Coordinates of C-alpha atoms in Angstrom, one line a residue:
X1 CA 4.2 -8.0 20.1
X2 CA 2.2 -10.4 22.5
X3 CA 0.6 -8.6 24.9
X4 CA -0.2 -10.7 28.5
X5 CA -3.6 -11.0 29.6
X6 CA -4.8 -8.3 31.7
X7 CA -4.6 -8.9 35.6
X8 CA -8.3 -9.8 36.7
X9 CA -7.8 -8.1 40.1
X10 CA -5.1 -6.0 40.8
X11 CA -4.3 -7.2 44.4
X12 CA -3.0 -10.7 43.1
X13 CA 0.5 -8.5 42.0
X14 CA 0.4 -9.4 38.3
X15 CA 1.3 -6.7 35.9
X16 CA -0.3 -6.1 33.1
X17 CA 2.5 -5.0 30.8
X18 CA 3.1 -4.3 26.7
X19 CA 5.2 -2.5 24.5
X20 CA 4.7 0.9 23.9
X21 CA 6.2 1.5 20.2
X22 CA 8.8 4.1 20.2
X23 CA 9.1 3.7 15.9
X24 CA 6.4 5.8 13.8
X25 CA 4.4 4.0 11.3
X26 CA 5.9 6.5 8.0
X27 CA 3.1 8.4 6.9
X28 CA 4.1 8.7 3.4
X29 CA 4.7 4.7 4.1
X30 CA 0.7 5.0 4.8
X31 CA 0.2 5.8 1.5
X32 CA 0.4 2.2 0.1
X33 CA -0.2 0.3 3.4
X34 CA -3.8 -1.1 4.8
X35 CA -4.4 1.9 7.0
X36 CA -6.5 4.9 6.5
X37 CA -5.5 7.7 8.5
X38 CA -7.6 11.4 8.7
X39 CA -7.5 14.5 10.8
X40 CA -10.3 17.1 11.3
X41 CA -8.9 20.5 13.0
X42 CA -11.1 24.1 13.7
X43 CA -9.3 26.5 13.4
X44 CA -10.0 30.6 11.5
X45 CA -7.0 30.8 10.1
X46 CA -4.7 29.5 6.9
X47 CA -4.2 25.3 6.9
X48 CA -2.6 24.1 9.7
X49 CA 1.0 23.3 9.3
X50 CA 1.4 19.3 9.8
X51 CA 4.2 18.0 12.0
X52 CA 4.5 14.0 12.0
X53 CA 6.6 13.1 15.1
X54 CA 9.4 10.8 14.5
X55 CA 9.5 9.7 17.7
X56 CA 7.9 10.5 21.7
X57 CA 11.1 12.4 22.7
X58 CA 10.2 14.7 19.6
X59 CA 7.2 16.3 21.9
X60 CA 9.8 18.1 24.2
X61 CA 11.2 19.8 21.2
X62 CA 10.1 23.6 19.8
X63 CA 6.6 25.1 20.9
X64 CA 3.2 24.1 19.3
X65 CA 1.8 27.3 18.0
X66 CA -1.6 27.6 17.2
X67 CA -1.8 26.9 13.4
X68 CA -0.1 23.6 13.9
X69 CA -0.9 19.9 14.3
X70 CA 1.5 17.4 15.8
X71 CA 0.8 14.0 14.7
X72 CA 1.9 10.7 15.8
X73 CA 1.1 7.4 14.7
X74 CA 2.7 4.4 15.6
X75 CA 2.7 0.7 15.1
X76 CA 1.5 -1.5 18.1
X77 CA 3.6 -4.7 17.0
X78 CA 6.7 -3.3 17.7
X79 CA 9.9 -6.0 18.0
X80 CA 12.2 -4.4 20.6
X81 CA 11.4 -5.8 24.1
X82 CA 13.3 -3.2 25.5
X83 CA 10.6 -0.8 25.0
X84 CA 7.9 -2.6 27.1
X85 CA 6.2 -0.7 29.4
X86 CA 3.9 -1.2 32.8
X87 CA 0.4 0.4 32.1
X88 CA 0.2 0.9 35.7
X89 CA 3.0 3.5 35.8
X90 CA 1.2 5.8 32.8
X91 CA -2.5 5.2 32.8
X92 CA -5.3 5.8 35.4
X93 CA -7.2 3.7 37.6
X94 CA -10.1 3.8 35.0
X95 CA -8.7 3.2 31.9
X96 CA -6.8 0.2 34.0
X97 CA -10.1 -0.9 34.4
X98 CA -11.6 -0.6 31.6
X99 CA -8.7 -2.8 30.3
X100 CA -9.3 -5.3 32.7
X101 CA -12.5 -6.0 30.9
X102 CA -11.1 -6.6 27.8
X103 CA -11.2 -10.2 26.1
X104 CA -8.8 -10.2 23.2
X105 CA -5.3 -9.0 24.1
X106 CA -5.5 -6.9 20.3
X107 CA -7.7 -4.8 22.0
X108 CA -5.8 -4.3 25.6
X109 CA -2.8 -3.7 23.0
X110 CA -3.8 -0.9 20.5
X111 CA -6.5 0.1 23.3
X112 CA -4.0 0.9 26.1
X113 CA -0.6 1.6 23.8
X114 CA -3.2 4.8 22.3
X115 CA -4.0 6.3 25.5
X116 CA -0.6 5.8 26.9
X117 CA 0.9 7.1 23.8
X118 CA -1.8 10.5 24.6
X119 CA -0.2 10.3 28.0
X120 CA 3.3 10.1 27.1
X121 CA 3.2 12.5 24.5
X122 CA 1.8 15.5 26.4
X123 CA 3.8 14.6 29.6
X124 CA 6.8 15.2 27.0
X125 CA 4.9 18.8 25.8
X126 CA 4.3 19.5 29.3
X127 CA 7.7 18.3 31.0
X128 CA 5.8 16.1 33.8
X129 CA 5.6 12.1 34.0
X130 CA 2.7 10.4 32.6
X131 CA 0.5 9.5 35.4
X132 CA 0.9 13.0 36.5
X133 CA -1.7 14.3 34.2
X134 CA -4.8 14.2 35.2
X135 CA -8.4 14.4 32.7
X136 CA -11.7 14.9 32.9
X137 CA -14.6 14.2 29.8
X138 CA -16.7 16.4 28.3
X139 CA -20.9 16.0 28.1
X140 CA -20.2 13.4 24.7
X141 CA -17.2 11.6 26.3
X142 CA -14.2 13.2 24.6
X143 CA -11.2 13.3 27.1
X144 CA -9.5 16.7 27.9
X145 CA -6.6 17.9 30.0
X146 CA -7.8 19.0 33.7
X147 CA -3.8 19.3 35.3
X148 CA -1.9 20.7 35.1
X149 CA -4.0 23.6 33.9
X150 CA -2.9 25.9 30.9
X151 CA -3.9 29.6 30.2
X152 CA -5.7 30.0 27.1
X153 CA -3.3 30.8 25.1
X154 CA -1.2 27.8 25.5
X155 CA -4.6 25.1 25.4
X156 CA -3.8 21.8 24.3
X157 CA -6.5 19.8 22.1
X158 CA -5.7 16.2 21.5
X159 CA -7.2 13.1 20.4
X160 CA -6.6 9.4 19.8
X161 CA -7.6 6.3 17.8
X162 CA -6.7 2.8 17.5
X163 CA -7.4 0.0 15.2
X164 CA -5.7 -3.1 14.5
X165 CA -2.1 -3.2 14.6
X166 CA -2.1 0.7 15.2
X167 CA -2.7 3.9 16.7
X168 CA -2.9 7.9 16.2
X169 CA -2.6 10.8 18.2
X170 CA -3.2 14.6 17.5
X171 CA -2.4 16.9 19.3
X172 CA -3.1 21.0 18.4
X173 CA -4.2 24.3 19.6
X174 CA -7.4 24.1 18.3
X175 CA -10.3 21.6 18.6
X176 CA -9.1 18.2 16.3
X177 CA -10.0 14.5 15.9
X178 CA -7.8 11.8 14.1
X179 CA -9.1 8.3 13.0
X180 CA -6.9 5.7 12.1
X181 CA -8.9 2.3 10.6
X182 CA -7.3 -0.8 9.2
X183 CA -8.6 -1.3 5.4
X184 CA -10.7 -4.3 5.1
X185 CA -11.7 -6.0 2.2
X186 CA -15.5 -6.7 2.2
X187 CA -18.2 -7.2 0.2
X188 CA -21.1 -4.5 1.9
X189 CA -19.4 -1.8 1.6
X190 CA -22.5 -0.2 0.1
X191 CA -25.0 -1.4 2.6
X192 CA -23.0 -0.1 6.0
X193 CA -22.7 3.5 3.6
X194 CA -26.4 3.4 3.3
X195 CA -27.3 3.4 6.9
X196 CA -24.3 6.1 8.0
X197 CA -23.4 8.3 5.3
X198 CA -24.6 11.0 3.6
X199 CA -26.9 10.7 0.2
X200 CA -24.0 12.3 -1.8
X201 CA -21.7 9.5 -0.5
X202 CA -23.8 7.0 -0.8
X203 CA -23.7 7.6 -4.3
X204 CA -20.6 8.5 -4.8
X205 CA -19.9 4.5 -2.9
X206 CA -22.5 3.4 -5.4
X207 CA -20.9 4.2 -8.5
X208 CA -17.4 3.6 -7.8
X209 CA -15.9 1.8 -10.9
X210 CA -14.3 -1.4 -8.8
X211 CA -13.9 -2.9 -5.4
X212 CA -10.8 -0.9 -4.7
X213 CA -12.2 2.4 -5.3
X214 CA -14.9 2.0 -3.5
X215 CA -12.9 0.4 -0.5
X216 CA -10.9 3.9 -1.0
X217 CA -14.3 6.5 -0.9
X218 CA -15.6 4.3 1.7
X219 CA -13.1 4.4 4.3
X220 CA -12.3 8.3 2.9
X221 CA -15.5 8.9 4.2
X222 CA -15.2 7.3 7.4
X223 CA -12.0 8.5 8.8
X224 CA -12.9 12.3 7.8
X225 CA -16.6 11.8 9.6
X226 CA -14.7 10.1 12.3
X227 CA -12.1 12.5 12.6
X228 CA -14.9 15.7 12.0
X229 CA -17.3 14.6 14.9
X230 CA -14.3 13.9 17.4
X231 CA -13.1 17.0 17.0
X232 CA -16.1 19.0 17.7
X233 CA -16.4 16.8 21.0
X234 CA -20.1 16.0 20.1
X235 CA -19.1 12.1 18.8
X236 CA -22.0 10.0 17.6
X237 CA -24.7 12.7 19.0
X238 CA -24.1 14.6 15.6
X239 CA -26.7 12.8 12.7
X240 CA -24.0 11.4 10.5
X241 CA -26.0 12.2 7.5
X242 CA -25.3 15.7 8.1
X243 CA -22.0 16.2 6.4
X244 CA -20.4 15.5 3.2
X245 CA -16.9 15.5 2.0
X246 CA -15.6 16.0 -1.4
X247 CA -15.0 13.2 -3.1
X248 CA -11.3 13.4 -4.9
X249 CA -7.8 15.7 -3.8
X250 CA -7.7 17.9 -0.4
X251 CA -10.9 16.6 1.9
X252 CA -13.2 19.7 2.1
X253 CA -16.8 19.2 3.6
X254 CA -19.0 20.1 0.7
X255 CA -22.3 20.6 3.3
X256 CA -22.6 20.4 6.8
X257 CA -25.4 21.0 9.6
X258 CA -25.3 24.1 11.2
X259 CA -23.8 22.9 14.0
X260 CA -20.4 22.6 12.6
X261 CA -20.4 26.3 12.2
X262 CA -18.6 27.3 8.8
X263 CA -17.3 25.0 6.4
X264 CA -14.1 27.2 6.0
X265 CA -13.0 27.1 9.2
X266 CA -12.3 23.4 9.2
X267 CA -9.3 22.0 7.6
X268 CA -8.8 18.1 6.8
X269 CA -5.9 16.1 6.1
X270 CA -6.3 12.2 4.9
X271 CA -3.9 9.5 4.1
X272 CA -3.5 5.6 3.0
X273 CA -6.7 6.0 0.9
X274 CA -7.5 8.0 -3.0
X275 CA -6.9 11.5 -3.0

């Protein structure tokens, strides 16, 4: 997919159009591509039960329940120009501008295809277009759904990422965050660890036997700290070096400030990196 500059002022009638993907990115394809993918729900009961969407049509079929997590993750650079899309019939007048501003046309790409994924998926949930959703942000930023409204009961949590070449969304009855990052091979690994993780992964980076593992525990440790502080809403105003995960098989957070409440009440799901 080429993606078309932005328009740089809407009044000159140019459209700033892209294709939305309609194919999923496999997740168990994930497992040996270049993208690490995690998810971070609260929730008091048993592990969530994981739903990956084949498709966007797949959100107007059966009913979220509470213990559940719908995930979707698609590929930006999708082939079929039948699937392109005018960002000005799903998104909002802000996050048209804020794509506007952007440079490179990768980032008005996975950028805009993420939030009008988010869009498209819960106007599906919710049987309403797109652009008839409305959101507002909470005091760190994290978008939430305003309107329609939705009794307690029936509240939907979502979030998104994007990275290179793709994008994630979550969508539950609980609090959740998802991170999706494109693995990149580089040499300071260690240092960025140093300045954002906790001591025990620090180490854990430090004395990985080879350049693959560590790639693996670093970006382990990433997407599950991305994906934790997401979902608690509170972003990059938790310290980062308050949490740890486990460092091998099912992500568990091994210690955590008190302000992510009990350990046990989060669950954690990762792929495309060591388990």
């Amino acid at each position: 997919m080429t993606p078309v500059e932005p328009p740089a002022d809407k009044s000159d009638g140019a459209e700033c159009r892209v294709m939305i993907p309609k194919r999923p990115v496999r997740t168990e394809g994930l497992e040996d591509s270049s993208y690490a993918l995690a998810w971070a729900i609260h929730l008091r009961g048993s592990t969530p039960k994981v739903r990956l969407l084949s498709s966007f049509s797949d959100a107007r079929e059966g009913q979220l329940s509470p213990n559940e997590l719908w995930l979707w993750v698609g590929e930006v650079a999708d082939p079929f120009a039948d699937d392109t899309v005018d960002f000005a019939q799903i998104l909002d007048e802000a996050t048209l501008a804020r794509l506007a501003r952007l440079s490179r046309k990768q980032d008005l790409a996975s950028i805009g295809v993420a939030h009008a994924s988010a869009r498209i998926l819960l106007g599906a949930m919710l049987d309403l277009p797109p652009n008839a959703l409305r959101f507002g942000r909470g005091p760190c930023g994290k978008p939430h759904l305003v309107s329609p409204r939705t009794s307690s009961e029936k509240l939907l949590h979502f979030n998104l990422s994007h990275t290179e070449g793709a994008v994630a969304v979550a969508l539950a009855r609980d609090p959740v965050g998802v991170d999706i990052e494109f693995q990149r091979h580089q040499s300071d690994f260690l240092e960025i660890a140093d300045i954002v993780f906790a001591p025990e992964s620090v180490a854990a980076v430090a004395n990985a036997t080879g350049g693959l593992e560590r790639r693996s525990l670093f970006y382990r440790y990433w997407t599950l700290g991305e994906a934790l502080i997401k979902a608690t809403g509170g972003g990059m105003s938790h310290d980062l070096k308050s949490f740890a995960f486990t460092s091998q098989g099912e992500p568990k957070l091994c210690r955590a400030g008190d302000e992510f409440g009990l350990a046990e009440h989060w669950a954690f799901g990762i792929h495309g990196v060591g388990r």
